[in-house]
mmCIF file of C-alpha atoms in Angstrom:
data_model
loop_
_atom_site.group_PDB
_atom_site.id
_atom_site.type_symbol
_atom_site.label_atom_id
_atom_site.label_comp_id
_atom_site.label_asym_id
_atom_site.label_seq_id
_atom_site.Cartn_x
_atom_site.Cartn_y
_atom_site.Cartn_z
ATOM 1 C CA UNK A 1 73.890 -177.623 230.008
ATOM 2 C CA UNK A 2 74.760 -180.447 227.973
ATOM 3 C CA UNK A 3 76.418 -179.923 224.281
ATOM 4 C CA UNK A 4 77.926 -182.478 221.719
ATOM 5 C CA UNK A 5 79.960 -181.860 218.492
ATOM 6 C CA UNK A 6 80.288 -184.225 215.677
ATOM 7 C CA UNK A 7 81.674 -183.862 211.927
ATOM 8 C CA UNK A 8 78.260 -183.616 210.103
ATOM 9 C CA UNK A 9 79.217 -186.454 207.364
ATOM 10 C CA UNK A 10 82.174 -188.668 206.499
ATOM 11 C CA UNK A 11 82.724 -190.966 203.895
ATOM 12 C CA UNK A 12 84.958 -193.788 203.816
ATOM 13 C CA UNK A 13 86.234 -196.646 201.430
ATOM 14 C CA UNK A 14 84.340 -200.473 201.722
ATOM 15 C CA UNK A 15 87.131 -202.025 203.559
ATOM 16 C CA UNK A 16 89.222 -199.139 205.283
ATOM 17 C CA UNK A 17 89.300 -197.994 208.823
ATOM 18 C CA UNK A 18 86.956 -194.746 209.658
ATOM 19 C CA UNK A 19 87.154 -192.631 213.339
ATOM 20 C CA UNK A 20 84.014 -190.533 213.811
ATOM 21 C CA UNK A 21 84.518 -188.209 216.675
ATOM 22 C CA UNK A 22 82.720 -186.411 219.368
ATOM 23 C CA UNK A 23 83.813 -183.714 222.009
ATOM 24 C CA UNK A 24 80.905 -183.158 224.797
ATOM 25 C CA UNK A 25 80.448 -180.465 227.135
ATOM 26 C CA UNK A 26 78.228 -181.447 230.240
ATOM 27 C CA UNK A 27 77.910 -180.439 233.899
ATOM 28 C CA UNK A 28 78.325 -183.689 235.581
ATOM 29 C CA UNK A 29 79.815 -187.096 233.574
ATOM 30 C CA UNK A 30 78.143 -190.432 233.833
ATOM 31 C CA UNK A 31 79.571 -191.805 230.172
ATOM 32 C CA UNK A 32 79.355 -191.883 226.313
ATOM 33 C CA UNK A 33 77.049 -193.678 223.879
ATOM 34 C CA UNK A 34 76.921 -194.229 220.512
ATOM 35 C CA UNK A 35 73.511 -195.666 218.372
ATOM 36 C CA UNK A 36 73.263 -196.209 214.628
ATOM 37 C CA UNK A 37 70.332 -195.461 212.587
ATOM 38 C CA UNK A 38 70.008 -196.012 209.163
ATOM 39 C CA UNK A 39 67.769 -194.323 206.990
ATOM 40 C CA UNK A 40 64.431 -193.909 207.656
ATOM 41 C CA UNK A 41 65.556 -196.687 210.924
ATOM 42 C CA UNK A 42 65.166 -196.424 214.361
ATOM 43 C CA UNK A 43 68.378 -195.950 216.544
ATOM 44 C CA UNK A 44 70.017 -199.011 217.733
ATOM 45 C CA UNK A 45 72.577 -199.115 220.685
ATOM 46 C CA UNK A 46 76.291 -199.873 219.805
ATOM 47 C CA UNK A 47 78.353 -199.610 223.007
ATOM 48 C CA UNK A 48 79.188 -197.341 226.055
ATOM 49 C CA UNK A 49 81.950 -196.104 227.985
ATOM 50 C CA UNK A 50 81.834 -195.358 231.201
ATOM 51 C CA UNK A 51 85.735 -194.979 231.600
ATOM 52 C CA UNK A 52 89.119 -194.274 229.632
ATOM 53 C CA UNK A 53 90.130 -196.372 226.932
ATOM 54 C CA UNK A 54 88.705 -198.598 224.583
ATOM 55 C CA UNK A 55 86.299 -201.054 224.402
ATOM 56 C CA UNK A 56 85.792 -203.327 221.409
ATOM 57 C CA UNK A 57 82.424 -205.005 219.608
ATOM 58 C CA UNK A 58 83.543 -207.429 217.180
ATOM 59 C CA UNK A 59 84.591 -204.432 214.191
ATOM 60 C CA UNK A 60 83.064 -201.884 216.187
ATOM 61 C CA UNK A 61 85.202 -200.028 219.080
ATOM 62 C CA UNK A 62 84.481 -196.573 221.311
ATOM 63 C CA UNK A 63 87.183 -194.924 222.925
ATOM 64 C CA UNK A 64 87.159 -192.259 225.786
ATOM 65 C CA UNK A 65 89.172 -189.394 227.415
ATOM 66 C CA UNK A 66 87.700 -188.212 229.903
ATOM 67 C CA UNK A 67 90.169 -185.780 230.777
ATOM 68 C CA UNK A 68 89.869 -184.215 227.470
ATOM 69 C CA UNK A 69 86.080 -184.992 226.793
ATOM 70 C CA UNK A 70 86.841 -187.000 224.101
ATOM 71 C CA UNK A 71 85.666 -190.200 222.272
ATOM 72 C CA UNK A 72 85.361 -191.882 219.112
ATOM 73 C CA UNK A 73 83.757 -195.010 217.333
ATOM 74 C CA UNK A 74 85.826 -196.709 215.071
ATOM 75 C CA UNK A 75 84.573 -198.543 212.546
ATOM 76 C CA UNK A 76 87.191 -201.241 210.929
ATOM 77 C CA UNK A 77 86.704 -203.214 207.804
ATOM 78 C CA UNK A 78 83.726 -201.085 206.598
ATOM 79 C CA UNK A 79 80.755 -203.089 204.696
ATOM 80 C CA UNK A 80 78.681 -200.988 202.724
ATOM 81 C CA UNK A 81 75.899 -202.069 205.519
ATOM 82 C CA UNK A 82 78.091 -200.009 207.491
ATOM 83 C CA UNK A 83 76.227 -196.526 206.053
ATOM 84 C CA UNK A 84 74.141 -195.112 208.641
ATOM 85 C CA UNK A 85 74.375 -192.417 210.709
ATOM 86 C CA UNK A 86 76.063 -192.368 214.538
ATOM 87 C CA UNK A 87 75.186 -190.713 217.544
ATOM 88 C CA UNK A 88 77.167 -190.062 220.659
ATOM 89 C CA UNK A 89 75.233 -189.679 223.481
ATOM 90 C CA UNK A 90 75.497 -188.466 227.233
ATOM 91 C CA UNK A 91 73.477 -188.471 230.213
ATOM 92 C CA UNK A 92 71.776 -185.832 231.670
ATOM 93 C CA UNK A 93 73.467 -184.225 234.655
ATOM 94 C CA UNK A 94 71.774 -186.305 237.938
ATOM 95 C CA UNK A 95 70.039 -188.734 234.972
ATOM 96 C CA UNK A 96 71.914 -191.807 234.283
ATOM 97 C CA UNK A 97 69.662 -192.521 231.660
ATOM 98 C CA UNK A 98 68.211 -189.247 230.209
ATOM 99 C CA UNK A 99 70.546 -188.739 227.635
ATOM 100 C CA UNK A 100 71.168 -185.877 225.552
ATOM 101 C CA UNK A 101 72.454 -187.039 221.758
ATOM 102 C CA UNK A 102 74.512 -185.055 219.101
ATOM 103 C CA UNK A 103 73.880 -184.327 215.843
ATOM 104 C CA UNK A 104 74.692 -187.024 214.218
ATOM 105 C CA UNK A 105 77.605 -188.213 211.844
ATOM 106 C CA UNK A 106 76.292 -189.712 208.221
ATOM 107 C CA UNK A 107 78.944 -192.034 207.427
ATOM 108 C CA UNK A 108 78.571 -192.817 203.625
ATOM 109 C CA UNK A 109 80.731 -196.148 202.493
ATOM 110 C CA UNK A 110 81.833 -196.161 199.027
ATOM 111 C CA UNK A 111 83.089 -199.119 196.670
ATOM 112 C CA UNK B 1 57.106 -209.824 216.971
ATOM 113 C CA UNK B 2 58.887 -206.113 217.575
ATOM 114 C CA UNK B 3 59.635 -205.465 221.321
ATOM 115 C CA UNK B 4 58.597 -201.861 221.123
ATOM 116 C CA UNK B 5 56.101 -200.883 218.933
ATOM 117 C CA UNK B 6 54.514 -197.175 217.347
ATOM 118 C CA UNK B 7 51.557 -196.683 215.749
ATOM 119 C CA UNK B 8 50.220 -195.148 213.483
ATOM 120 C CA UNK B 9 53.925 -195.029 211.386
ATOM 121 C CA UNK B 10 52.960 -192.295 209.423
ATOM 122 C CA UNK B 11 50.257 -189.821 209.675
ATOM 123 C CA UNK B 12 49.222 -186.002 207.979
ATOM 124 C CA UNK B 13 47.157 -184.398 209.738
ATOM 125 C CA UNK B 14 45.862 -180.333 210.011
ATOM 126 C CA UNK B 15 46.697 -177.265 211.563
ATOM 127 C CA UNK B 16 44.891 -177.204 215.015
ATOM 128 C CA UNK B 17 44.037 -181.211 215.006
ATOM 129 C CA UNK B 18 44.359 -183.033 217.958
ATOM 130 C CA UNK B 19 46.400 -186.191 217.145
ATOM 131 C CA UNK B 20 47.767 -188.594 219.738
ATOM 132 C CA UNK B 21 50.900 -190.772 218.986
ATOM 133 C CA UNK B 22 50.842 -194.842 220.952
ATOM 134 C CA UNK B 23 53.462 -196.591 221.769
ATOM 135 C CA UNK B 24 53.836 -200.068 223.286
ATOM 136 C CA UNK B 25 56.415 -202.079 224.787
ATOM 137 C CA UNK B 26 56.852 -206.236 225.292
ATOM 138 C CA UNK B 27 60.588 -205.939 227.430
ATOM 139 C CA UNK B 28 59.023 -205.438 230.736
ATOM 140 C CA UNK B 29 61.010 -202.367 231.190
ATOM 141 C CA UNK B 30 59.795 -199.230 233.646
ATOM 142 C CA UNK B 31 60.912 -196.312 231.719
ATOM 143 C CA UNK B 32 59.997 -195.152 228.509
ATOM 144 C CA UNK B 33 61.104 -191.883 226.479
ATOM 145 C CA UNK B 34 59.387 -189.837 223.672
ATOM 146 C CA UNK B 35 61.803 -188.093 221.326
ATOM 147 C CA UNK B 36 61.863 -185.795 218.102
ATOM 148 C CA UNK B 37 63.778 -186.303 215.524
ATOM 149 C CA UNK B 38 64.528 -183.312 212.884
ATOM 150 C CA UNK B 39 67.009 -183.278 209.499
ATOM 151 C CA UNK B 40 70.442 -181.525 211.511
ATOM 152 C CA UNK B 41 68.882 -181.813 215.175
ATOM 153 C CA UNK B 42 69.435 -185.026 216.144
ATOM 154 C CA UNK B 43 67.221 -186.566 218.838
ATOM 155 C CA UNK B 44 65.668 -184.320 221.323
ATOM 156 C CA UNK B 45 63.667 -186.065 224.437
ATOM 157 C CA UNK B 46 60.221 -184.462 224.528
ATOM 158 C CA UNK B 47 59.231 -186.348 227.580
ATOM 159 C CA UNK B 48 59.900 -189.646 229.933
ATOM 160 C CA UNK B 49 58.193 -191.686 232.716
ATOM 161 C CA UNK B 50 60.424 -193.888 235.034
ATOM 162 C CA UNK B 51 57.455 -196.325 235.683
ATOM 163 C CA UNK B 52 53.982 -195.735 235.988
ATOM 164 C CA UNK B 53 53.012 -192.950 238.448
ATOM 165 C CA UNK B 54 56.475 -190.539 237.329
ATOM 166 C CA UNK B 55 56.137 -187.997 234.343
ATOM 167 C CA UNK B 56 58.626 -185.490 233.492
ATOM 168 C CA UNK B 57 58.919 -183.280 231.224
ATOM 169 C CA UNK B 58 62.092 -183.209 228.788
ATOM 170 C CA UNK B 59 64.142 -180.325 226.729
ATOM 171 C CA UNK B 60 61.226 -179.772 224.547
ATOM 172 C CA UNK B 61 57.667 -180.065 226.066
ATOM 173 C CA UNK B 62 56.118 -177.014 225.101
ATOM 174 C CA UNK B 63 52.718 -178.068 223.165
ATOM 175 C CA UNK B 64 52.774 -181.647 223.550
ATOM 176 C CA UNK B 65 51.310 -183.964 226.528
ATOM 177 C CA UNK B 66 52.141 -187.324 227.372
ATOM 178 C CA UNK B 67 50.206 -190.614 229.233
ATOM 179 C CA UNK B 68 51.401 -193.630 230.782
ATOM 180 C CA UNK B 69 48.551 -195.767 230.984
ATOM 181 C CA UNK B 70 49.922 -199.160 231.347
ATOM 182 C CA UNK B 71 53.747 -200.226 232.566
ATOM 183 C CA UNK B 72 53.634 -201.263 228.405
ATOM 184 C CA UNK B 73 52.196 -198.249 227.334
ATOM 185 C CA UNK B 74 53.362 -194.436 226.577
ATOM 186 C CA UNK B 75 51.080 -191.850 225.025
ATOM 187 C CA UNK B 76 52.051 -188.773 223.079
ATOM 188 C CA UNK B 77 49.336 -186.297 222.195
ATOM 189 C CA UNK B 78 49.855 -183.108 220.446
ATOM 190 C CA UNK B 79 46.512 -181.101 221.613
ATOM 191 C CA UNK B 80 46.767 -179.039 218.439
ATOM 192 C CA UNK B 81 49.052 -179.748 216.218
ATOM 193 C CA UNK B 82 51.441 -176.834 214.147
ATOM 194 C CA UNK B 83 53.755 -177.327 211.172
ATOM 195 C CA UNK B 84 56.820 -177.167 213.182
ATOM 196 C CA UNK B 85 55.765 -180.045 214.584
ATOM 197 C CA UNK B 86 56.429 -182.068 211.672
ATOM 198 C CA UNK B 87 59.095 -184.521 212.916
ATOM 199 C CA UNK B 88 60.106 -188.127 213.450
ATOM 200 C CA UNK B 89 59.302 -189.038 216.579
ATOM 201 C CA UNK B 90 60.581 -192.033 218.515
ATOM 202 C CA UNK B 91 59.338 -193.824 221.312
ATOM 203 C CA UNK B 92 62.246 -195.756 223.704
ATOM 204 C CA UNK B 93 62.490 -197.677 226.729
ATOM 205 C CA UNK B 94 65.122 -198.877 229.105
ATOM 206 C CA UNK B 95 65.355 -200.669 232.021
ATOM 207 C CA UNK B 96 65.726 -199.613 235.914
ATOM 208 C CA UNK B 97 69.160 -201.424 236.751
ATOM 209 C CA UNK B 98 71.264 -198.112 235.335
ATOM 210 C CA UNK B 99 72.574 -199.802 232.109
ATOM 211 C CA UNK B 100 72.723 -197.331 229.375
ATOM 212 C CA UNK B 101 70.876 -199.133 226.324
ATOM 213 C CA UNK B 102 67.878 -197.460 224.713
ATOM 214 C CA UNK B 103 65.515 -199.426 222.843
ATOM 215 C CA UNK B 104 63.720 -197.864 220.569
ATOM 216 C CA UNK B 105 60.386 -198.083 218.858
ATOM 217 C CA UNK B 106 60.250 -197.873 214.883
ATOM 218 C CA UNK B 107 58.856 -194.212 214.705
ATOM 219 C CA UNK B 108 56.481 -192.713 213.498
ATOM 220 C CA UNK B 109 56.517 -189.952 210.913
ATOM 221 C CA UNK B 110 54.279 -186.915 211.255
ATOM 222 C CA UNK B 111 53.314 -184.078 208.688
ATOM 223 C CA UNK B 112 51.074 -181.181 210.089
ATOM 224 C CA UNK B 113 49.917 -179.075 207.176
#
């Protein structure tokens, strides 16, 4: 089966640096996602990581470990656009693109 | 104009209704995803299609039905709808060359009472 933990909420200062985590469990490893969905949004696609280390989006960057199923979104110079919630993301076991998603980390930016 | 598209966006309907959820896509893309949305839950795929003639059922299936009538179009129909299906639900699509982006539609909110 496929399982993925994040920290429920986090909130941050407008400006600072903030590392949202996730730790996956699956049977079979194709790569991580992350999406961000604001309120009452739909989820939009942020990056991907198919293998170790990071890879950076303008503030935006996603790390992985594979060896320790392992990988984080960092989020630098926070705007208070930044609120929203993330979701890491795998694929299903033999489904590149069937995807099962965590729970989802509110991130709440304060001034 | 929005690439993927839901309608209706909101709708309350009855215990035991039938109610049918559409969604429609502009980006030319085979496969297409219905998911559920709940407060805590995440997203949890319901069903997908990889193009037109391919159906398959996802992680929670049990009491809904879907139709792909078109490349552009995905159907979700609860046959008779139950409060615990009061959810978000999302409609997606991505394309066939393996690159992980889901595009998703805008949702649409449903309250069975």
């Amino acid at each position: 089966g496929q399982s993925l933990e994040q920290p429920s909420e986090v909130t941050a200062v407008e400006g600072a640096i903030v590392q949202i985590n996730c730790t996956y469990q699956t049977s079979g490893f194709y790569g991580l996602s992350w999406y961000q969905q604001h309120d009452g949004g739909a989820p939009t696609f942020l990056s991907y990581n198919a293998l170790d280390g990071l890879e950076e989006t303008g503030r935006f960057s996603s790390f992985l470990s594979r060896s320790d199923s392992y990988g984080y979104l960092l989020l630098q110079e926070l705007q208070m656009k930044d609120s929203a919630s993330y979701f890491c993301a795998v694929p299903y076991s033999g489904g590149y693109q069937k995807v099962t998603f965590g729970t989802g980390t509110k991130l709440q930016v304060i001034p | 104009d929005a690439d993927v598209t839901q309608t209706p966006r909101n709708r309350i309907t009855k215990t035991g209704k039938r109610i049918m959820l559409e969604c429609s896509q502009t980006k030319g893309h085979d496969r297409m995803y219905w998911y559920r949305q709940d407060p805590g839950l995440g997203l949890r795929l319901i069903y997908y299609s990889f193009d037109v003639k391919d159906i398959n059922k996802g992680e929670i299936s049990d009491g809904y039905s879907v139709s792909r009538q078109a490349q552009a179009k995905f159907s979700l129909s609860l046959e008779s709808a139950i409060p615990n299906q009061t959810a978000l639900y999302f409609c997606a699509t991505s394309d066939s060359t393996g690159a992980p982006e889901q595009y998703f539609g805008p949702g649409t909110r449903l309250t069975v009472t």
